[in-house]
Amino acid sequence: DAGVIQSPRHEVTEMGQEVTLRCKPISGHDYLFWYRQTMMRGLELLIYFNNNVPIDDSGMPEDRFSAKMPNASFSTLKIQPSEPRDSAVYFCASRRSGTAYGYTFGSGTRLTVV
Amino acid sequence: KNEVEQSPQNLTAQEGEFITINCSYSVGISALHWLQQHPGGGIVSLFMLSSGKKKHGRLIATINIQEKHSSLHITASHPRDSAVYICAVSRGSQGNLIFGKGTKLSVKP
């Protein structure tokens, strides 16, 4: 299995532009998580899905952030309009349901908003 | 107070030393996870445990559920072990992770 695949690996954009981050979870994993990592706050949950349905989006900073999971093999995280404070590394992770299963993380997308 | 606390925040060791990183948590959990992150790199899951002890190569993870405490040990440390080690807990079957701030380990040759 190729693992959790995120794209792009790096994104540099100007303030005000729309940014779309993409994630392909491991086949058969029914949970998908979006996390953000910053120096100040560490790793934080943004949103997670179960069977393509958003379960908890309480970590989404504001209306500028939106996430979708149109099918079991694809999810997007969109920021519109982007701001410099959105600069961070965004990780996608997936897991199979059941307490016996661990998490697999993608390589992350490093976002820089200038 | 954070729900997951790690210590130390930074750790420098000489190659070959025995290393211990500690994690305490204040909430009920279904499992505790130890993760590794190399500089500029992704996050790798090292262990998931809900009781007792697990061993993988030179790495050992223990958990004491009553005391809400876990330790990660590295025996015969090596410079390639230099990374940030993150403790995280999951709650319930859905298991969203709550993270500690991480311990930055540097092993000098």
PDB file of N, CA, C and O in Angstrom, chain A residues 9-62:
ATOM      1  N   ARG A   9       3.211  18.811  -1.715  1.00  0.00           N
ATOM      2  CA  ARG A   9       4.097  18.738  -0.553  1.00  0.00           C
ATOM      3  C   ARG A   9       4.400  20.134  -0.012  1.00  0.00           C
ATOM      4  O   ARG A   9       4.528  20.326   1.196  1.00  0.00           O
ATOM      5  N   HIS A  10       4.513  21.068  -0.925  1.00  0.00           N
ATOM      6  CA  HIS A  10       4.776  22.458  -0.539  1.00  0.00           C
ATOM      7  C   HIS A  10       3.859  23.354  -1.359  1.00  0.00           C
ATOM      8  O   HIS A  10       3.592  23.089  -2.530  1.00  0.00           O
ATOM      9  N   GLU A  11       3.395  24.415  -0.701  1.00  0.00           N
ATOM     10  CA  GLU A  11       2.554  25.395  -1.390  1.00  0.00           C
ATOM     11  C   GLU A  11       2.900  26.770  -0.864  1.00  0.00           C
ATOM     12  O   GLU A  11       2.886  27.002   0.346  1.00  0.00           O
ATOM     13  N   VAL A  12       3.232  27.657  -1.786  1.00  0.00           N
ATOM     14  CA  VAL A  12       3.466  29.052  -1.439  1.00  0.00           C
ATOM     15  C   VAL A  12       2.439  29.867  -2.203  1.00  0.00           C
ATOM     16  O   VAL A  12       2.308  29.741  -3.420  1.00  0.00           O
ATOM     17  N   THR A  13       1.710  30.684  -1.483  1.00  0.00           N
ATOM     18  CA  THR A  13       0.651  31.449  -2.120  1.00  0.00           C
ATOM     19  C   THR A  13       0.590  32.842  -1.529  1.00  0.00           C
ATOM     20  O   THR A  13       1.118  33.103  -0.441  1.00  0.00           O
ATOM     21  N   GLU A  14      -0.037  33.721  -2.239  1.00  0.00           N
ATOM     22  CA  GLU A  14      -0.186  35.098  -1.750  1.00  0.00           C
ATOM     23  C   GLU A  14      -1.464  35.228  -0.921  1.00  0.00           C
ATOM     24  O   GLU A  14      -2.476  34.566  -1.195  1.00  0.00           O
ATOM     25  N   MET A  15      -1.385  36.084   0.035  1.00  0.00           N
ATOM     26  CA  MET A  15      -2.552  36.365   0.877  1.00  0.00           C
ATOM     27  C   MET A  15      -3.767  36.682   0.010  1.00  0.00           C
ATOM     28  O   MET A  15      -3.664  37.425  -0.970  1.00  0.00           O
ATOM     29  N   GLY A  16      -4.888  36.096   0.382  1.00  0.00           N
ATOM     30  CA  GLY A  16      -6.114  36.335  -0.357  1.00  0.00           C
ATOM     31  C   GLY A  16      -6.440  35.286  -1.394  1.00  0.00           C
ATOM     32  O   GLY A  16      -7.587  35.197  -1.865  1.00  0.00           O
ATOM     33  N   GLN A  17      -5.437  34.469  -1.743  1.00  0.00           N
ATOM     34  CA  GLN A  17      -5.664  33.435  -2.740  1.00  0.00           C
ATOM     35  C   GLN A  17      -6.331  32.209  -2.112  1.00  0.00           C
ATOM     36  O   GLN A  17      -6.239  31.964  -0.911  1.00  0.00           O
ATOM     37  N   GLU A  18      -6.974  31.438  -2.957  1.00  0.00           N
ATOM     38  CA  GLU A  18      -7.564  30.183  -2.519  1.00  0.00           C
ATOM     39  C   GLU A  18      -6.522  29.075  -2.560  1.00  0.00           C
ATOM     40  O   GLU A  18      -5.728  28.992  -3.504  1.00  0.00           O
ATOM     41  N   VAL A  19      -6.524  28.236  -1.529  1.00  0.00           N
ATOM     42  CA  VAL A  19      -5.587  27.118  -1.449  1.00  0.00           C
ATOM     43  C   VAL A  19      -6.385  25.832  -1.260  1.00  0.00           C
ATOM     44  O   VAL A  19      -7.318  25.781  -0.446  1.00  0.00           O
ATOM     45  N   THR A  20      -6.026  24.804  -1.999  1.00  0.00           N
ATOM     46  CA  THR A  20      -6.683  23.507  -1.850  1.00  0.00           C
ATOM     47  C   THR A  20      -5.636  22.438  -1.583  1.00  0.00           C
ATOM     48  O   THR A  20      -4.708  22.253  -2.375  1.00  0.00           O
ATOM     49  N   LEU A  21      -5.795  21.754  -0.466  1.00  0.00           N
ATOM     50  CA  LEU A  21      -4.921  20.649  -0.100  1.00  0.00           C
ATOM     51  C   LEU A  21      -5.682  19.349  -0.323  1.00  0.00           C
ATOM     52  O   LEU A  21      -6.898  19.275  -0.064  1.00  0.00           O
ATOM     53  N   ARG A  22      -4.951  18.320  -0.753  1.00  0.00           N
ATOM     54  CA  ARG A  22      -5.598  17.069  -1.127  1.00  0.00           C
ATOM     55  C   ARG A  22      -5.046  15.888  -0.349  1.00  0.00           C
ATOM     56  O   ARG A  22      -3.871  15.882   0.029  1.00  0.00           O
ATOM     57  N   CYS A  23      -5.897  14.900  -0.157  1.00  0.00           N
ATOM     58  CA  CYS A  23      -5.499  13.718   0.608  1.00  0.00           C
ATOM     59  C   CYS A  23      -6.189  12.487   0.057  1.00  0.00           C
ATOM     60  O   CYS A  23      -7.403  12.477  -0.181  1.00  0.00           O
ATOM     61  N   LYS A  24      -5.386  11.430  -0.104  1.00  0.00           N
ATOM     62  CA  LYS A  24      -5.931  10.123  -0.461  1.00  0.00           C
ATOM     63  C   LYS A  24      -5.624   9.171   0.682  1.00  0.00           C
ATOM     64  O   LYS A  24      -4.452   8.868   0.938  1.00  0.00           O
ATOM     65  N   PRO A  25      -6.642   8.701   1.395  1.00  0.00           N
ATOM     66  CA  PRO A  25      -6.386   7.802   2.535  1.00  0.00           C
ATOM     67  C   PRO A  25      -6.046   6.397   2.063  1.00  0.00           C
ATOM     68  O   PRO A  25      -6.148   6.078   0.877  1.00  0.00           O
ATOM     69  N   ILE A  26      -5.643   5.576   2.998  1.00  0.00           N
ATOM     70  CA  ILE A  26      -5.384   4.169   2.697  1.00  0.00           C
ATOM     71  C   ILE A  26      -6.710   3.470   2.420  1.00  0.00           C
ATOM     72  O   ILE A  26      -7.707   3.687   3.133  1.00  0.00           O
ATOM     73  N   SER A  27      -6.709   2.647   1.396  1.00  0.00           N
ATOM     74  CA  SER A  27      -7.911   1.915   1.035  1.00  0.00           C
ATOM     75  C   SER A  27      -8.380   1.052   2.205  1.00  0.00           C
ATOM     76  O   SER A  27      -7.589   0.341   2.827  1.00  0.00           O
ATOM     77  N   GLY A  28      -9.681   1.155   2.505  1.00  0.00           N
ATOM     78  CA  GLY A  28     -10.224   0.370   3.607  1.00  0.00           C
ATOM     79  C   GLY A  28     -10.280   1.105   4.930  1.00  0.00           C
ATOM     80  O   GLY A  28     -10.918   0.651   5.881  1.00  0.00           O
ATOM     81  N   HIS A  29      -9.598   2.238   5.006  1.00  0.00           N
ATOM     82  CA  HIS A  29      -9.662   3.053   6.216  1.00  0.00           C
ATOM     83  C   HIS A  29     -10.909   3.918   6.148  1.00  0.00           C
ATOM     84  O   HIS A  29     -11.111   4.648   5.179  1.00  0.00           O
ATOM     85  N   ASP A  30     -11.743   3.851   7.201  1.00  0.00           N
ATOM     86  CA  ASP A  30     -12.994   4.594   7.148  1.00  0.00           C
ATOM     87  C   ASP A  30     -12.977   5.880   7.961  1.00  0.00           C
ATOM     88  O   ASP A  30     -13.984   6.585   8.022  1.00  0.00           O
ATOM     89  N   TYR A  31     -11.850   6.171   8.608  1.00  0.00           N
ATOM     90  CA  TYR A  31     -11.693   7.451   9.299  1.00  0.00           C
ATOM     91  C   TYR A  31     -10.606   8.264   8.604  1.00  0.00           C
ATOM     92  O   TYR A  31      -9.532   7.737   8.283  1.00  0.00           O
ATOM     93  N   LEU A  32     -10.885   9.559   8.425  1.00  0.00           N
ATOM     94  CA  LEU A  32      -9.892  10.466   7.857  1.00  0.00           C
ATOM     95  C   LEU A  32      -9.844  11.720   8.701  1.00  0.00           C
ATOM     96  O   LEU A  32     -10.889  12.278   9.059  1.00  0.00           O
ATOM     97  N   PHE A  33      -8.623  12.142   9.009  1.00  0.00           N
ATOM     98  CA  PHE A  33      -8.402  13.287   9.891  1.00  0.00           C
ATOM     99  C   PHE A  33      -7.548  14.324   9.171  1.00  0.00           C
ATOM    100  O   PHE A  33      -6.606  13.977   8.464  1.00  0.00           O
ATOM    101  N   TRP A  34      -7.870  15.587   9.418  1.00  0.00           N
ATOM    102  CA  TRP A  34      -7.010  16.690   8.998  1.00  0.00           C
ATOM    103  C   TRP A  34      -6.463  17.368  10.260  1.00  0.00           C
ATOM    104  O   TRP A  34      -7.235  17.778  11.133  1.00  0.00           O
ATOM    105  N   TYR A  35      -5.113  17.454  10.334  1.00  0.00           N
ATOM    106  CA  TYR A  35      -4.443  18.104  11.452  1.00  0.00           C
ATOM    107  C   TYR A  35      -3.585  19.245  10.935  1.00  0.00           C
ATOM    108  O   TYR A  35      -3.114  19.233   9.807  1.00  0.00           O
ATOM    109  N   ARG A  36      -3.369  20.229  11.788  1.00  0.00           N
ATOM    110  CA  ARG A  36      -2.480  21.350  11.474  1.00  0.00           C
ATOM    111  C   ARG A  36      -1.391  21.411  12.535  1.00  0.00           C
ATOM    112  O   ARG A  36      -1.671  21.251  13.726  1.00  0.00           O
ATOM    113  N   GLN A  37      -0.163  21.651  12.090  1.00  0.00           N
ATOM    114  CA  GLN A  37       0.966  21.730  13.008  1.00  0.00           C
ATOM    115  C   GLN A  37       1.644  23.075  12.866  1.00  0.00           C
ATOM    116  O   GLN A  37       2.081  23.457  11.778  1.00  0.00           O
ATOM    117  N   THR A  38       1.760  23.794  13.971  1.00  0.00           N
ATOM    118  CA  THR A  38       2.501  25.040  14.023  1.00  0.00           C
ATOM    119  C   THR A  38       3.485  24.981  15.178  1.00  0.00           C
ATOM    120  O   THR A  38       3.335  24.161  16.106  1.00  0.00           O
ATOM    121  N   MET A  39       4.483  25.852  15.130  1.00  0.00           N
ATOM    122  CA  MET A  39       5.465  25.899  16.210  1.00  0.00           C
ATOM    123  C   MET A  39       4.798  26.279  17.524  1.00  0.00           C
ATOM    124  O   MET A  39       5.124  25.733  18.577  1.00  0.00           O
ATOM    125  N   MET A  40       3.861  27.200  17.451  1.00  0.00           N
ATOM    126  CA  MET A  40       3.262  27.718  18.680  1.00  0.00           C
ATOM    127  C   MET A  40       2.280  26.730  19.319  1.00  0.00           C
ATOM    128  O   MET A  40       2.242  26.593  20.540  1.00  0.00           O
ATOM    129  N   ARG A  41       1.490  26.058  18.489  1.00  0.00           N
ATOM    130  CA  ARG A  41       0.383  25.272  19.028  1.00  0.00           C
ATOM    131  C   ARG A  41       0.554  23.769  18.858  1.00  0.00           C
ATOM    132  O   ARG A  41      -0.276  22.994  19.355  1.00  0.00           O
ATOM    133  N   GLY A  42       1.611  23.359  18.178  1.00  0.00           N
ATOM    134  CA  GLY A  42       1.797  21.927  17.961  1.00  0.00           C
ATOM    135  C   GLY A  42       0.762  21.381  16.996  1.00  0.00           C
ATOM    136  O   GLY A  42       0.290  22.081  16.107  1.00  0.00           O
ATOM    137  N   LEU A  43       0.387  20.128  17.195  1.00  0.00           N
ATOM    138  CA  LEU A  43      -0.581  19.463  16.335  1.00  0.00           C
ATOM    139  C   LEU A  43      -1.992  19.651  16.876  1.00  0.00           C
ATOM    140  O   LEU A  43      -2.250  19.418  18.048  1.00  0.00           O
ATOM    141  N   GLU A  44      -2.876  20.049  15.978  1.00  0.00           N
ATOM    142  CA  GLU A  44      -4.269  20.258  16.369  1.00  0.00           C
ATOM    143  C   GLU A  44      -5.195  19.650  15.324  1.00  0.00           C
ATOM    144  O   GLU A  44      -4.932  19.748  14.130  1.00  0.00           O
ATOM    145  N   LEU A  45      -6.297  19.096  15.810  1.00  0.00           N
ATOM    146  CA  LEU A  45      -7.302  18.563  14.901  1.00  0.00           C
ATOM    147  C   LEU A  45      -8.082  19.701  14.255  1.00  0.00           C
ATOM    148  O   LEU A  45      -8.515  20.632  14.932  1.00  0.00           O
ATOM    149  N   LEU A  46      -8.266  19.597  12.955  1.00  0.00           N
ATOM    150  CA  LEU A  46      -9.147  20.539  12.265  1.00  0.00           C
ATOM    151  C   LEU A  46     -10.534  19.921  12.087  1.00  0.00           C
ATOM    152  O   LEU A  46     -11.548  20.506  12.468  1.00  0.00           O
ATOM    153  N   ILE A  47     -10.564  18.726  11.502  1.00  0.00           N
ATOM    154  CA  ILE A  47     -11.828  18.063  11.206  1.00  0.00           C
ATOM    155  C   ILE A  47     -11.555  16.584  10.988  1.00  0.00           C
ATOM    156  O   ILE A  47     -10.447  16.206  10.615  1.00  0.00           O
ATOM    157  N   TYR A  48     -12.561  15.740  11.277  1.00  0.00           N
ATOM    158  CA  TYR A  48     -12.416  14.364  10.862  1.00  0.00           C
ATOM    159  C   TYR A  48     -13.722  13.799  10.312  1.00  0.00           C
ATOM    160  O   TYR A  48     -14.805  14.285  10.632  1.00  0.00           O
ATOM    161  N   PHE A  49     -13.573  12.810   9.449  1.00  0.00           N
ATOM    162  CA  PHE A  49     -14.668  12.165   8.755  1.00  0.00           C
ATOM    163  C   PHE A  49     -14.724  10.685   9.127  1.00  0.00           C
ATOM    164  O   PHE A  49     -13.693  10.052   9.360  1.00  0.00           O
ATOM    165  N   ASN A  50     -15.937  10.166   9.136  1.00  0.00           N
ATOM    166  CA  ASN A  50     -16.143   8.732   9.233  1.00  0.00           C
ATOM    167  C   ASN A  50     -17.074   8.310   8.091  1.00  0.00           C
ATOM    168  O   ASN A  50     -18.174   8.869   7.979  1.00  0.00           O
ATOM    169  N   ASN A  51     -16.615   7.368   7.292  1.00  0.00           N
ATOM    170  CA  ASN A  51     -17.399   6.955   6.120  1.00  0.00           C
ATOM    171  C   ASN A  51     -17.856   8.157   5.296  1.00  0.00           C
ATOM    172  O   ASN A  51     -19.028   8.273   4.901  1.00  0.00           O
ATOM    173  N   ASN A  52     -16.923   9.079   5.089  1.00  0.00           N
ATOM    174  CA  ASN A  52     -17.098  10.262   4.239  1.00  0.00           C
ATOM    175  C   ASN A  52     -17.973  11.341   4.863  1.00  0.00           C
ATOM    176  O   ASN A  52     -18.214  12.378   4.240  1.00  0.00           O
ATOM    177  N   VAL A  53     -18.463  11.141   6.071  1.00  0.00           N
ATOM    178  CA  VAL A  53     -19.335  12.112   6.729  1.00  0.00           C
ATOM    179  C   VAL A  53     -18.529  12.888   7.767  1.00  0.00           C
ATOM    180  O   VAL A  53     -17.844  12.275   8.598  1.00  0.00           O
ATOM    181  N   PRO A  54     -18.592  14.223   7.750  1.00  0.00           N
ATOM    182  CA  PRO A  54     -17.871  14.996   8.780  1.00  0.00           C
ATOM    183  C   PRO A  54     -18.480  14.739  10.154  1.00  0.00           C
ATOM    184  O   PRO A  54     -19.691  14.859  10.336  1.00  0.00           O
ATOM    185  N   ILE A  55     -17.622  14.386  11.107  1.00  0.00           N
ATOM    186  CA  ILE A  55     -18.072  14.056  12.456  1.00  0.00           C
ATOM    187  C   ILE A  55     -17.816  15.197  13.426  1.00  0.00           C
ATOM    188  O   ILE A  55     -18.650  15.525  14.258  1.00  0.00           O
ATOM    189  N   ASP A  56     -16.652  15.778  13.349  1.00  0.00           N
ATOM    190  CA  ASP A  56     -16.270  16.839  14.276  1.00  0.00           C
ATOM    191  C   ASP A  56     -15.457  17.871  13.512  1.00  0.00           C
ATOM    192  O   ASP A  56     -14.348  17.586  13.092  1.00  0.00           O
ATOM    193  N   ASP A  57     -16.023  19.049  13.339  1.00  0.00           N
ATOM    194  CA  ASP A  57     -15.292  20.136  12.666  1.00  0.00           C
ATOM    195  C   ASP A  57     -15.032  21.293  13.626  1.00  0.00           C
ATOM    196  O   ASP A  57     -14.806  22.419  13.199  1.00  0.00           O
ATOM    197  N   SER A  58     -15.055  21.018  14.913  1.00  0.00           N
ATOM    198  CA  SER A  58     -14.901  22.074  15.899  1.00  0.00           C
ATOM    199  C   SER A  58     -13.524  22.722  15.865  1.00  0.00           C
ATOM    200  O   SER A  58     -13.342  23.825  16.369  1.00  0.00           O
ATOM    201  N   GLY A  59     -12.568  22.068  15.265  1.00  0.00           N
ATOM    202  CA  GLY A  59     -11.228  22.625  15.168  1.00  0.00           C
ATOM    203  C   GLY A  59     -11.000  23.503  13.959  1.00  0.00           C
ATOM    204  O   GLY A  59      -9.944  24.138  13.837  1.00  0.00           O
ATOM    205  N   MET A  60     -11.960  23.579  13.076  1.00  0.00           N
ATOM    206  CA  MET A  60     -11.818  24.429  11.890  1.00  0.00           C
ATOM    207  C   MET A  60     -11.822  25.883  12.360  1.00  0.00           C
ATOM    208  O   MET A  60     -12.805  26.339  12.970  1.00  0.00           O
ATOM    209  N   PRO A  61     -10.759  26.630  12.035  1.00  0.00           N
ATOM    210  CA  PRO A  61     -10.586  27.955  12.647  1.00  0.00           C
ATOM    211  C   PRO A  61     -11.741  28.911  12.371  1.00  0.00           C
ATOM    212  O   PRO A  61     -12.173  29.616  13.259  1.00  0.00           O
ATOM    213  N   GLU A  62     -12.206  28.965  11.193  1.00  0.00           N
ATOM    214  CA  GLU A  62     -13.265  29.920  10.847  1.00  0.00           C
ATOM    215  C   GLU A  62     -13.828  29.557   9.488  1.00  0.00           C
ATOM    216  O   GLU A  62     -13.437  28.569   8.879  1.00  0.00           O
TER     217      GLU A  62
END
